[in-house]
Coordinates of C-alpha atoms and ligand atoms in Angstrom, one line a residue:
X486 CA 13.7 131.5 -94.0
X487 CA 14.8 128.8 -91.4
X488 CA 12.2 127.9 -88.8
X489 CA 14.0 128.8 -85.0
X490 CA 12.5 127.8 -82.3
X491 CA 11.7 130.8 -79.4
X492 CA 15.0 130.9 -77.5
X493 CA 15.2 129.6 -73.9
X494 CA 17.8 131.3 -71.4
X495 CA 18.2 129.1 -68.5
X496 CA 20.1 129.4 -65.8
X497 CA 21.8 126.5 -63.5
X498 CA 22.8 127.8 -60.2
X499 CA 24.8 124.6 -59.4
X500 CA 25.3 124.4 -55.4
X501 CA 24.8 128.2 -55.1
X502 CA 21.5 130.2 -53.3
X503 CA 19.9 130.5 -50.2
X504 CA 16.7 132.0 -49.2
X505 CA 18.7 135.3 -49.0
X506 CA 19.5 135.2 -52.7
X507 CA 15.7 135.0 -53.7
X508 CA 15.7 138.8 -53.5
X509 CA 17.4 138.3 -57.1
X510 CA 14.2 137.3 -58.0
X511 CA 12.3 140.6 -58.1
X512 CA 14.8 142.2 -60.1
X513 CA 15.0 139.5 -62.5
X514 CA 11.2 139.5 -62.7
X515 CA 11.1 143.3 -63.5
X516 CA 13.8 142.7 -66.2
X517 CA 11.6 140.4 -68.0
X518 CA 8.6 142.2 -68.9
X519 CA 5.9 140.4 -71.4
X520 CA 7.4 142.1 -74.5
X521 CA 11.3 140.3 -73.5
X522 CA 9.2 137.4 -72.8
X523 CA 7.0 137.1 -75.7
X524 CA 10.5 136.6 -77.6
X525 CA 12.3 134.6 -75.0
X526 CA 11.7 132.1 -72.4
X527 CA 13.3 132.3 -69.3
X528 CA 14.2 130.1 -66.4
X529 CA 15.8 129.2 -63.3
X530 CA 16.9 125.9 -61.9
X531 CA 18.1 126.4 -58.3
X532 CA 19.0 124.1 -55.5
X533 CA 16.4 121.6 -55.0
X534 CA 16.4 123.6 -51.5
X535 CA 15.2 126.5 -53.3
X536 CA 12.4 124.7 -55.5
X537 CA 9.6 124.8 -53.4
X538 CA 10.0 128.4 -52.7
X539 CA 10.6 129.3 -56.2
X540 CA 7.2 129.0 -56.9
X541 CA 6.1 132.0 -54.6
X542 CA 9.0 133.8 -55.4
X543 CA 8.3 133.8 -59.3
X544 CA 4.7 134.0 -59.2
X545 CA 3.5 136.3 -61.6
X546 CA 7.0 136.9 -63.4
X547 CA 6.4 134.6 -66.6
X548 CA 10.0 133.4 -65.6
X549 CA 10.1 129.1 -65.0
X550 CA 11.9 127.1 -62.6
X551 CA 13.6 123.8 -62.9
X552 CA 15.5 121.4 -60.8
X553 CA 19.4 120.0 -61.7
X554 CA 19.3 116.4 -61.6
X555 CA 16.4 113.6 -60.8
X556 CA 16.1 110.4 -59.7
X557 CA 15.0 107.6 -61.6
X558 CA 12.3 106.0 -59.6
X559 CA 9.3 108.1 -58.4
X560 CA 9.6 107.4 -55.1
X561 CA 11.1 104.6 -52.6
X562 CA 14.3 103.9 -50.3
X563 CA 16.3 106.2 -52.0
X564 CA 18.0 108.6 -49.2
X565 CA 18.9 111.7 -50.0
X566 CA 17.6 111.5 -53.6
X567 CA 14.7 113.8 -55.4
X568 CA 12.5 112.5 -57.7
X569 CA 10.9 114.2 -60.4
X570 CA 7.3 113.5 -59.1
X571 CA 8.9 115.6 -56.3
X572 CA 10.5 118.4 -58.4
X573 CA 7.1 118.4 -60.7
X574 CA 5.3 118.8 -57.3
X575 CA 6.8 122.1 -56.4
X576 CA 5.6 123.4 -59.5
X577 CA 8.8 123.4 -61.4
X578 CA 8.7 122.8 -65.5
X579 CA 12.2 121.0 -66.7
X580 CA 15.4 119.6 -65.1
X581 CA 19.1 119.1 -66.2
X582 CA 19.7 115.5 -66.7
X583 CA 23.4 114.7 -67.4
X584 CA 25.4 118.2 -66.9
X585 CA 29.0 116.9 -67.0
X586 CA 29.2 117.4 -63.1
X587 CA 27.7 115.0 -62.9
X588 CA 27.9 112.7 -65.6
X589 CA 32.1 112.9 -64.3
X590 CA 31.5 113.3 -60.9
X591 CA 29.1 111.1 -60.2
X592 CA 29.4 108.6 -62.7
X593 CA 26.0 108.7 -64.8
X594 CA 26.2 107.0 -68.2
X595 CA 24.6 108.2 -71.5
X596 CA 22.1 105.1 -70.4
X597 CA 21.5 106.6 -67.1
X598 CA 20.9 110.1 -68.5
X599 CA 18.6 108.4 -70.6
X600 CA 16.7 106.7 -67.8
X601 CA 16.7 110.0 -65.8
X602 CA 15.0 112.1 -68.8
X603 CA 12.6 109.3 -69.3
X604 CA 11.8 109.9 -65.5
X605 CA 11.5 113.8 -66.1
X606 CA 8.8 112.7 -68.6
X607 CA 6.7 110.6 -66.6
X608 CA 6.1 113.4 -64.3
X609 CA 6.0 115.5 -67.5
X610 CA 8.6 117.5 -67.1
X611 CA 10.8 118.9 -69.6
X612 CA 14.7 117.2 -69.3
X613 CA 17.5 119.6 -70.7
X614 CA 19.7 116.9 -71.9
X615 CA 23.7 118.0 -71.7
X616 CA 26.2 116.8 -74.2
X617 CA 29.5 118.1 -74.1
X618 CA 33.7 116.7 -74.8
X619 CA 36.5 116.9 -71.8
X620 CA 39.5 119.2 -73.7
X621 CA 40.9 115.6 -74.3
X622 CA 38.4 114.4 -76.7
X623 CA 38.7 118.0 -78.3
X624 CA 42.2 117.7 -78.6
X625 CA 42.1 114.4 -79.9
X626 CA 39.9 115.5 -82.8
X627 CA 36.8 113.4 -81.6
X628 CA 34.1 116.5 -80.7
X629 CA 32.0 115.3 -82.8
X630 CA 31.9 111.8 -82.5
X631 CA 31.5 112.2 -78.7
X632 CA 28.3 114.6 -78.1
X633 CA 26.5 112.5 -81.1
X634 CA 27.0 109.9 -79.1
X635 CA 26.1 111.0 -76.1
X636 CA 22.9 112.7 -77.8
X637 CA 22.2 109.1 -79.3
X638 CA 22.2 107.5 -76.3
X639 CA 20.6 110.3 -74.1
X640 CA 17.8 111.3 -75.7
X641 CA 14.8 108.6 -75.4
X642 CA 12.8 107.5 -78.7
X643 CA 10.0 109.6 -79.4
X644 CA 10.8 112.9 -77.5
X645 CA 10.9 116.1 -79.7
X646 CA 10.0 119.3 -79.8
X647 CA 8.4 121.0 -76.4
X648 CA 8.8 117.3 -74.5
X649 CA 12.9 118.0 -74.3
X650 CA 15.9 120.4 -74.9
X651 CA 19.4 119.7 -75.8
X652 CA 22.2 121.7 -74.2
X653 CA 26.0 121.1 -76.0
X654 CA 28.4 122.5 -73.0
X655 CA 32.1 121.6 -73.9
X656 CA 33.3 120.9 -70.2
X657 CA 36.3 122.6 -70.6
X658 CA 34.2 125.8 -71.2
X659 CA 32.3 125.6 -67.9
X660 CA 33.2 127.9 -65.2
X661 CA 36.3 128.5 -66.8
X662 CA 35.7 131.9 -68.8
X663 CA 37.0 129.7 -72.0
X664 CA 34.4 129.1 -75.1
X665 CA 35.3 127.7 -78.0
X666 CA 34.8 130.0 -81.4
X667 CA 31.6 130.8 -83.3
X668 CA 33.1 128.3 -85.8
X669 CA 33.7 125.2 -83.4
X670 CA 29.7 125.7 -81.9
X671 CA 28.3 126.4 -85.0
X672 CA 29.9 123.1 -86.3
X673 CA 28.7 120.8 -83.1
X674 CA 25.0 122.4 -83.3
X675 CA 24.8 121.8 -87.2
X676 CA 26.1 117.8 -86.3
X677 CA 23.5 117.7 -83.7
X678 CA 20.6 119.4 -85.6
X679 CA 22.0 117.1 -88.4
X680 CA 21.2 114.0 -86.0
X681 CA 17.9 115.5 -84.7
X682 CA 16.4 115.7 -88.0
X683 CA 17.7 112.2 -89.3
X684 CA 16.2 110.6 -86.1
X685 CA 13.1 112.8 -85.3
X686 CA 12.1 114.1 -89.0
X687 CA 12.8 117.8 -90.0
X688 CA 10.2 119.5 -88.5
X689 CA 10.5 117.9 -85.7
X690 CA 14.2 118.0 -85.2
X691 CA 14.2 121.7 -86.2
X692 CA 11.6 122.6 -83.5
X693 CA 13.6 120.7 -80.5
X694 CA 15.8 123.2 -78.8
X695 CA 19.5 123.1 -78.6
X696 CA 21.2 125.2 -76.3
X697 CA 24.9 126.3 -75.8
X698 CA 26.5 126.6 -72.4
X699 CA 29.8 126.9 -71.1
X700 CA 31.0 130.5 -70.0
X701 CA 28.5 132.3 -71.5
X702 CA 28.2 136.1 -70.5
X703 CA 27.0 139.6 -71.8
X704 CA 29.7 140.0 -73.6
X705 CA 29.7 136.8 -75.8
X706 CA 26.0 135.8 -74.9
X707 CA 24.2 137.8 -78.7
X708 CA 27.3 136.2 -81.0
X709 CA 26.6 132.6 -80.2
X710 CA 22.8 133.0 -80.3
X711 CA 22.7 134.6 -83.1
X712 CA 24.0 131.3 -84.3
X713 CA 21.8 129.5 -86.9
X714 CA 21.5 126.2 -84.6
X715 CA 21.9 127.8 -80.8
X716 CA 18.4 128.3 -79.8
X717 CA 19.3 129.3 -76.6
X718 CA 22.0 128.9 -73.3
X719 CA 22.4 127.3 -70.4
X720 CA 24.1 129.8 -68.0
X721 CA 26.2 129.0 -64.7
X722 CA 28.1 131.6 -63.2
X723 CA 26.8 134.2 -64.6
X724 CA 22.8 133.6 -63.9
X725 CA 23.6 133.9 -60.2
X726 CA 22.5 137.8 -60.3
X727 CA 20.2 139.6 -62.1
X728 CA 22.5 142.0 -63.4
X729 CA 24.7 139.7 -65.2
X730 CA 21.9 137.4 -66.4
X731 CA 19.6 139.9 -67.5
X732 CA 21.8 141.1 -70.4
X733 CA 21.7 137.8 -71.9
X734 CA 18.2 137.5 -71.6
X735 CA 18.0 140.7 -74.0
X736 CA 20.6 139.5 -75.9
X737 CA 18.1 136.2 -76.4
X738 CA 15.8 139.1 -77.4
X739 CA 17.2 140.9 -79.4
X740 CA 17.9 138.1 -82.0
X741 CA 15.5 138.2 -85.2
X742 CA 13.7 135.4 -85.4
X743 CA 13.5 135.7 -89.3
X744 CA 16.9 136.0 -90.1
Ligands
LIG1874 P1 29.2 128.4 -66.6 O1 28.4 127.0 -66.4 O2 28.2 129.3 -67.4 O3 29.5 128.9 -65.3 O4 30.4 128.1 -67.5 C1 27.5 126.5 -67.4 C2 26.9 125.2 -66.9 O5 27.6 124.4 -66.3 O6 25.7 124.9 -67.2

């Protein structure tokens, strides 16, 4: 038996939700009872608009929250950026660092990715680190050779386990209802649990969490967890209501852990 990690089902509402869509909340909370819980973590990262009132608005659920992006320096004449200190003082547990919007639209390096989880850190929180290839580099044959990269250079020495969690999200996948097959995942997750292990140890490497995102929905969510190396996903489009997210959060569920 392979050790999995518990699955994690987050969702990234990109530049989506205002007060008015927190009344998702009380449905999602209701469709994640202790007994979907105790087999699946579950969170939310909204708007940093929305993160202070998360907090309220999940109390009680089990369900997390997380912000999208941070800034690297805790505090300081940075307008219009959020620092983690910030995010972590709202109560929230993790933050995207390095989602291809905005590693290409905003120009952040693997070494600023880097920076930016070592910030989610020092105000311990936990950074999902995103890896992913434009449909060039797929096309090109160099998948591979681009998200271990990336990973390399992203992920700071020494982080494992609960401190961090990988997400592989091809970018041509995102918000485009394209994924690539079972095959073409499975084979990116087994390079990058492949890279884990060589640079964290096994047990370590095996315990740190690598999600899948890019298009993921009810329909395709319980093939790729079921996925040896996809220990969970990181959902866009379809985390923005309850009824769409909640079937992949039972879908997270449903997979047996002992398999
Ligand atoms: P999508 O987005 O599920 O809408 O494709 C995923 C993401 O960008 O995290």
């Amino acid at each position: 038996m392979t050790f999995r990690p518990k699955p994690l089902i987050a969702g990234n509402w990109k530049m989506n939700g205002l007060r008015s869509d927190l009344r998702q909340l009380t449905a999602l909370g209701e469709g994640c009872p202790a007994a979907i819980r105790a087999k699946v973590d579950v969170l939310i990262c909204p708007p940093a608009t929305l993160l202070y009132v998360m907090a309220a608005g999940l109390l009680g659920s089990g369900i997390g929250f997380g912000a999208q992006d941070c800034a690297l320096e805790p505090s300081g004449a940075r307008t219009g950026d959020i620092s983690a200190e910030m995010i972590a003082d709202c109560g929230a547990s993790h933050v995207i660092v390095g989602h291809s919007e905005r590693r290409l639209g905003h120009g952040e390096t693997s070494a600023i990715v880097r920076a930016k989880a070592l910030a989610a850190r020092r105000a311990l929180l936990v950074p999902i680190i995103c890896v992913g290839e434009t449909l060039a580099e797929r096309e090109a044959g160099r998948t591979l050779a681009v998200v271990r990269r990336q990973l390399r250079q992203s992920l700071p020495d020494g982080l494992a386990g609960h401190e961090v969690v990988i997400a592989y999200e091809p970018v041509w996948a995102i918000g485009t209802g394209r994924t690539p097959t079972l095959a073409e995942v499975s084979e990116v997750h087994e390079g990058l649990r492949g890279d884990l292990r060589r640079c964290l140890g096994r047990a370590a490497g095996d315990a740190t969490r690598l999600l899948y995102g890019g298009s993921v929905n009810a329909a395709n969510a319980a093939g790729l967890l079921a996925l040896e190396h996809v220990d969970g996903a990181l959902v866009g489009g379809a985390s923005l209501t309850a009824a769409d997210f909640l079937p992949i959060v039972r879908a997270a569920a449903e997979i047996d852990a002992t398999a």
